Amino acid sequence: GGERVSGDSVRKQNVMAAVSIANIVKTSLGPVGLDKMLVDDVGDVTITNDGATILKLLDVEQPAAKVLVQLAQLQDDEVGDGTTSVVILAAEFLRNADELIAQKIHPTTIMSGYRLACREACKYIQNNLGLDSDALGKACLISAAKTSMSSKLITLDADFF
């Protein structure tokens, strides 16, 4: 039979698995991100720096790591971008929460703190980082749109959009 493990060791294993998944895609983030070459069971080679593609091609068995892979897929399905960022953020939230739990802070308190931080961050963004798009001009908006589409397949047809 199998061995049943619980408590601190399981939490640490889950956090370590999540951080490992984030580390795999972290180096592919941004304009100077590195491509990854992945070889599957039958020898097919994929070269990409797209976080969703990298995670989709990984054969992940660990439950917490699987959740991060599913999170990336959901982000890709809903938004079409930001998969690497969402995985890195989630792993960092878990890593920081693990450190707080080690300091005897209850998980419910940590979650309340994360929710409060989220509300405050959204409020700050709305109040301080908003910008009237009319003031930017059409050329600036087109440039911003092209930049945000540059990491996806649509980049080849960016002028069309």
PDB file of C-alpha atoms in Angstrom:
ATOM      1  CA  GLY A   1       0.000   0.000   0.000  1.00  0.00           C
ATOM      2  CA  GLY A   2       0.801   3.662  -0.100  1.00  0.00           C
ATOM      3  CA  GLU A   3       2.018   5.892   2.639  1.00  0.00           C
ATOM      4  CA  ARG A   4      -0.322   8.581   3.986  1.00  0.00           C
ATOM      5  CA  VAL A   5       1.395  11.898   4.596  1.00  0.00           C
ATOM      6  CA  SER A   6      -0.214  15.020   6.053  1.00  0.00           C
ATOM      7  CA  GLY A   7       0.512  18.325   7.713  1.00  0.00           C
ATOM      8  CA  ASP A   8       3.622  20.403   7.259  1.00  0.00           C
ATOM      9  CA  SER A   9       5.431  18.009   4.947  1.00  0.00           C
ATOM     10  CA  VAL A  10       2.533  17.892   2.455  1.00  0.00           C
ATOM     11  CA  ARG A  11       2.172  21.674   2.509  1.00  0.00           C
ATOM     12  CA  LYS A  12       5.890  22.087   1.881  1.00  0.00           C
ATOM     13  CA  GLN A  13       5.805  19.528  -0.947  1.00  0.00           C
ATOM     14  CA  ASN A  14       2.889  21.352  -2.571  1.00  0.00           C
ATOM     15  CA  VAL A  15       4.601  24.732  -2.313  1.00  0.00           C
ATOM     16  CA  MET A  16       7.850  23.271  -3.657  1.00  0.00           C
ATOM     17  CA  ALA A  17       5.985  21.722  -6.611  1.00  0.00           C
ATOM     18  CA  ALA A  18       4.256  25.030  -7.396  1.00  0.00           C
ATOM     19  CA  VAL A  19       7.529  26.959  -7.207  1.00  0.00           C
ATOM     20  CA  SER A  20       9.187  24.356  -9.446  1.00  0.00           C
ATOM     21  CA  ILE A  21       6.501  24.821 -12.094  1.00  0.00           C
ATOM     22  CA  ALA A  22       6.927  28.598 -11.874  1.00  0.00           C
ATOM     23  CA  ASN A  23      10.700  28.257 -12.215  1.00  0.00           C
ATOM     24  CA  ILE A  24      10.260  26.280 -15.421  1.00  0.00           C
ATOM     25  CA  VAL A  25       8.376  29.107 -17.127  1.00  0.00           C
ATOM     26  CA  LYS A  26       9.965  32.076 -15.335  1.00  0.00           C
ATOM     27  CA  THR A  27      12.915  32.376 -17.719  1.00  0.00           C
ATOM     28  CA  SER A  28      10.575  32.594 -20.716  1.00  0.00           C
ATOM     29  CA  LEU A  29       8.868  35.749 -19.386  1.00  0.00           C
ATOM     30  CA  GLY A  30       9.167  39.116 -21.053  1.00  0.00           C
ATOM     31  CA  PRO A  31      10.689  40.542 -24.191  1.00  0.00           C
ATOM     32  CA  VAL A  32      14.071  38.927 -23.542  1.00  0.00           C
ATOM     33  CA  GLY A  33      12.565  35.620 -22.371  1.00  0.00           C
ATOM     34  CA  LEU A  34      14.312  32.453 -23.393  1.00  0.00           C
ATOM     35  CA  ASP A  35      12.792  29.804 -25.639  1.00  0.00           C
ATOM     36  CA  LYS A  36      12.403  26.284 -24.296  1.00  0.00           C
ATOM     37  CA  MET A  37      12.970  23.187 -26.371  1.00  0.00           C
ATOM     38  CA  LEU A  38      10.664  20.368 -25.325  1.00  0.00           C
ATOM     39  CA  VAL A  39      10.889  16.808 -26.639  1.00  0.00           C
ATOM     40  CA  ASP A  40       7.930  14.501 -26.120  1.00  0.00           C
ATOM     41  CA  ASP A  41       7.794  10.692 -25.775  1.00  0.00           C
ATOM     42  CA  VAL A  42       7.899  10.057 -29.513  1.00  0.00           C
ATOM     43  CA  GLY A  43      10.681  12.557 -30.185  1.00  0.00           C
ATOM     44  CA  ASP A  44       8.603  15.475 -31.493  1.00  0.00           C
ATOM     45  CA  VAL A  45      10.361  18.754 -30.730  1.00  0.00           C
ATOM     46  CA  THR A  46       8.596  21.986 -29.752  1.00  0.00           C
ATOM     47  CA  ILE A  47      10.465  25.260 -29.337  1.00  0.00           C
ATOM     48  CA  THR A  48       8.479  28.003 -27.622  1.00  0.00           C
ATOM     49  CA  ASN A  49       8.575  30.742 -25.007  1.00  0.00           C
ATOM     50  CA  ASP A  50       4.803  30.668 -24.469  1.00  0.00           C
ATOM     51  CA  GLY A  51       4.060  29.672 -20.888  1.00  0.00           C
ATOM     52  CA  ALA A  52       0.742  27.998 -21.737  1.00  0.00           C
ATOM     53  CA  THR A  53       2.380  25.839 -24.409  1.00  0.00           C
ATOM     54  CA  ILE A  54       5.278  24.882 -22.139  1.00  0.00           C
ATOM     55  CA  LEU A  55       2.952  23.881 -19.303  1.00  0.00           C
ATOM     56  CA  LYS A  56       0.592  22.029 -21.653  1.00  0.00           C
ATOM     57  CA  LEU A  57       3.481  19.882 -22.892  1.00  0.00           C
ATOM     58  CA  LEU A  58       4.733  19.005 -19.400  1.00  0.00           C
ATOM     59  CA  ASP A  59       3.577  15.710 -17.951  1.00  0.00           C
ATOM     60  CA  VAL A  60       2.698  16.942 -14.471  1.00  0.00           C
ATOM     61  CA  GLU A  61       1.584  14.391 -11.876  1.00  0.00           C
ATOM     62  CA  GLN A  62       1.856  16.292  -8.578  1.00  0.00           C
ATOM     63  CA  PRO A  63      -1.630  17.616  -7.590  1.00  0.00           C
ATOM     64  CA  ALA A  64      -0.600  21.159  -6.592  1.00  0.00           C
ATOM     65  CA  ALA A  65       1.535  21.519  -9.713  1.00  0.00           C
ATOM     66  CA  LYS A  66      -1.426  20.291 -11.790  1.00  0.00           C
ATOM     67  CA  VAL A  67      -3.542  23.088 -10.312  1.00  0.00           C
ATOM     68  CA  LEU A  68      -1.010  25.651 -11.554  1.00  0.00           C
ATOM     69  CA  VAL A  69      -1.034  24.079 -15.015  1.00  0.00           C
ATOM     70  CA  GLN A  70      -4.845  24.257 -15.001  1.00  0.00           C
ATOM     71  CA  LEU A  71      -4.663  27.877 -13.814  1.00  0.00           C
ATOM     72  CA  ALA A  72      -2.435  28.727 -16.777  1.00  0.00           C
ATOM     73  CA  GLN A  73      -4.826  26.973 -19.164  1.00  0.00           C
ATOM     74  CA  LEU A  74      -7.785  28.875 -17.711  1.00  0.00           C
ATOM     75  CA  GLN A  75      -5.900  32.164 -18.057  1.00  0.00           C
ATOM     76  CA  ASP A  76      -5.096  31.316 -21.678  1.00  0.00           C
ATOM     77  CA  ASP A  77      -8.714  30.336 -22.427  1.00  0.00           C
ATOM     78  CA  GLU A  78     -10.230  33.408 -20.758  1.00  0.00           C
ATOM     79  CA  VAL A  79      -7.712  36.144 -21.603  1.00  0.00           C
ATOM     80  CA  GLY A  80      -5.361  34.666 -24.182  1.00  0.00           C
ATOM     81  CA  ASP A  81      -2.230  35.993 -22.485  1.00  0.00           C
ATOM     82  CA  GLY A  82      -0.547  36.297 -19.090  1.00  0.00           C
ATOM     83  CA  THR A  83      -0.176  32.580 -18.441  1.00  0.00           C
ATOM     84  CA  THR A  84       3.437  32.805 -17.318  1.00  0.00           C
ATOM     85  CA  SER A  85       2.730  35.800 -15.085  1.00  0.00           C
ATOM     86  CA  VAL A  86      -0.250  34.158 -13.403  1.00  0.00           C
ATOM     87  CA  VAL A  87       1.757  31.000 -12.637  1.00  0.00           C
ATOM     88  CA  ILE A  88       4.678  32.990 -11.213  1.00  0.00           C
ATOM     89  CA  LEU A  89       2.345  35.127  -9.076  1.00  0.00           C
ATOM     90  CA  ALA A  90       0.409  32.125  -7.760  1.00  0.00           C
ATOM     91  CA  ALA A  91       3.618  30.298  -6.841  1.00  0.00           C
ATOM     92  CA  GLU A  92       4.961  33.377  -5.041  1.00  0.00           C
ATOM     93  CA  PHE A  93       1.696  33.786  -3.123  1.00  0.00           C
ATOM     94  CA  LEU A  94       1.960  30.149  -2.027  1.00  0.00           C
ATOM     95  CA  ARG A  95       5.633  30.484  -1.106  1.00  0.00           C
ATOM     96  CA  ASN A  96       4.972  33.614   0.963  1.00  0.00           C
ATOM     97  CA  ALA A  97       1.939  32.028   2.616  1.00  0.00           C
ATOM     98  CA  ASP A  98       4.070  29.018   3.555  1.00  0.00           C
ATOM     99  CA  GLU A  99       6.571  31.325   5.248  1.00  0.00           C
ATOM    100  CA  LEU A 100       3.755  33.020   7.169  1.00  0.00           C
ATOM    101  CA  ILE A 101       2.337  29.649   8.253  1.00  0.00           C
ATOM    102  CA  ALA A 102       5.806  28.711   9.499  1.00  0.00           C
ATOM    103  CA  GLN A 103       5.589  31.839  11.685  1.00  0.00           C
ATOM    104  CA  LYS A 104       2.353  30.391  13.186  1.00  0.00           C
ATOM    105  CA  ILE A 105      -0.033  32.693  11.297  1.00  0.00           C
ATOM    106  CA  HIS A 106      -3.300  30.890  10.584  1.00  0.00           C
ATOM    107  CA  PRO A 107      -4.145  30.226   6.893  1.00  0.00           C
ATOM    108  CA  THR A 108      -7.506  31.994   7.293  1.00  0.00           C
ATOM    109  CA  THR A 109      -5.706  35.123   8.431  1.00  0.00           C
ATOM    110  CA  ILE A 110      -3.333  34.881   5.475  1.00  0.00           C
ATOM    111  CA  MET A 111      -6.253  34.570   3.049  1.00  0.00           C
ATOM    112  CA  SER A 112      -7.970  37.563   4.650  1.00  0.00           C
ATOM    113  CA  GLY A 113      -4.767  39.521   4.198  1.00  0.00           C
ATOM    114  CA  TYR A 114      -4.504  38.504   0.532  1.00  0.00           C
ATOM    115  CA  ARG A 115      -8.130  39.527  -0.075  1.00  0.00           C
ATOM    116  CA  LEU A 116      -7.582  42.887   1.623  1.00  0.00           C
ATOM    117  CA  ALA A 117      -4.393  43.452  -0.382  1.00  0.00           C
ATOM    118  CA  CYS A 118      -6.280  42.641  -3.593  1.00  0.00           C
ATOM    119  CA  ARG A 119      -9.045  45.147  -2.787  1.00  0.00           C
ATOM    120  CA  GLU A 120      -6.514  47.832  -1.882  1.00  0.00           C
ATOM    121  CA  ALA A 121      -4.426  47.176  -5.008  1.00  0.00           C
ATOM    122  CA  CYS A 122      -7.510  47.415  -7.249  1.00  0.00           C
ATOM    123  CA  LYS A 123      -8.573  50.622  -5.510  1.00  0.00           C
ATOM    124  CA  TYR A 124      -5.077  52.101  -5.944  1.00  0.00           C
ATOM    125  CA  ILE A 125      -4.988  51.171  -9.628  1.00  0.00           C
ATOM    126  CA  GLN A 126      -8.398  52.753 -10.247  1.00  0.00           C
ATOM    127  CA  ASN A 127      -7.567  55.934  -8.347  1.00  0.00           C
ATOM    128  CA  ASN A 128      -3.941  56.506  -9.350  1.00  0.00           C
ATOM    129  CA  LEU A 129      -3.015  54.618 -12.488  1.00  0.00           C
ATOM    130  CA  GLY A 130      -5.956  55.370 -14.765  1.00  0.00           C
ATOM    131  CA  LEU A 131      -5.249  57.399 -17.866  1.00  0.00           C
ATOM    132  CA  ASP A 132      -7.595  59.028 -20.348  1.00  0.00           C
ATOM    133  CA  SER A 133      -6.968  57.136 -23.575  1.00  0.00           C
ATOM    134  CA  ASP A 134      -8.012  60.162 -25.673  1.00  0.00           C
ATOM    135  CA  ALA A 135      -5.003  62.044 -24.332  1.00  0.00           C
ATOM    136  CA  LEU A 136      -2.641  59.369 -25.616  1.00  0.00           C
ATOM    137  CA  GLY A 137      -3.608  59.595 -29.253  1.00  0.00           C
ATOM    138  CA  LYS A 138      -4.391  56.876 -31.785  1.00  0.00           C
ATOM    139  CA  ALA A 139      -0.752  56.081 -32.678  1.00  0.00           C
ATOM    140  CA  CYS A 140       0.132  55.391 -29.038  1.00  0.00           C
ATOM    141  CA  LEU A 141      -2.913  53.141 -28.570  1.00  0.00           C
ATOM    142  CA  ILE A 142      -2.074  51.155 -31.712  1.00  0.00           C
ATOM    143  CA  SER A 143       1.507  50.760 -30.522  1.00  0.00           C
ATOM    144  CA  ALA A 144       0.317  49.529 -27.107  1.00  0.00           C
ATOM    145  CA  ALA A 145      -2.073  47.049 -28.756  1.00  0.00           C
ATOM    146  CA  LYS A 146       0.661  45.703 -31.054  1.00  0.00           C
ATOM    147  CA  THR A 147       3.016  45.299 -28.093  1.00  0.00           C
ATOM    148  CA  SER A 148       0.439  43.386 -26.073  1.00  0.00           C
ATOM    149  CA  MET A 149      -0.254  41.079 -29.027  1.00  0.00           C
ATOM    150  CA  SER A 150       3.403  40.505 -29.846  1.00  0.00           C
ATOM    151  CA  SER A 151       3.745  37.350 -27.754  1.00  0.00           C
ATOM    152  CA  LYS A 152       0.976  35.480 -29.538  1.00  0.00           C
ATOM    153  CA  LEU A 153       0.489  34.017 -32.992  1.00  0.00           C
ATOM    154  CA  ILE A 154      -1.553  37.070 -33.931  1.00  0.00           C
ATOM    155  CA  THR A 155       1.647  39.122 -34.121  1.00  0.00           C
ATOM    156  CA  LEU A 156       2.074  38.144 -37.778  1.00  0.00           C
ATOM    157  CA  ASP A 157      -1.192  39.902 -38.589  1.00  0.00           C
ATOM    158  CA  ALA A 158      -0.876  42.803 -36.106  1.00  0.00           C
ATOM    159  CA  ASP A 159      -1.249  45.419 -38.838  1.00  0.00           C
ATOM    160  CA  PHE A 160      -4.612  43.899 -39.789  1.00  0.00           C
ATOM    161  CA  PHE A 161      -6.008  44.557 -36.328  1.00  0.00           C
TER     162      PHE A 161
END
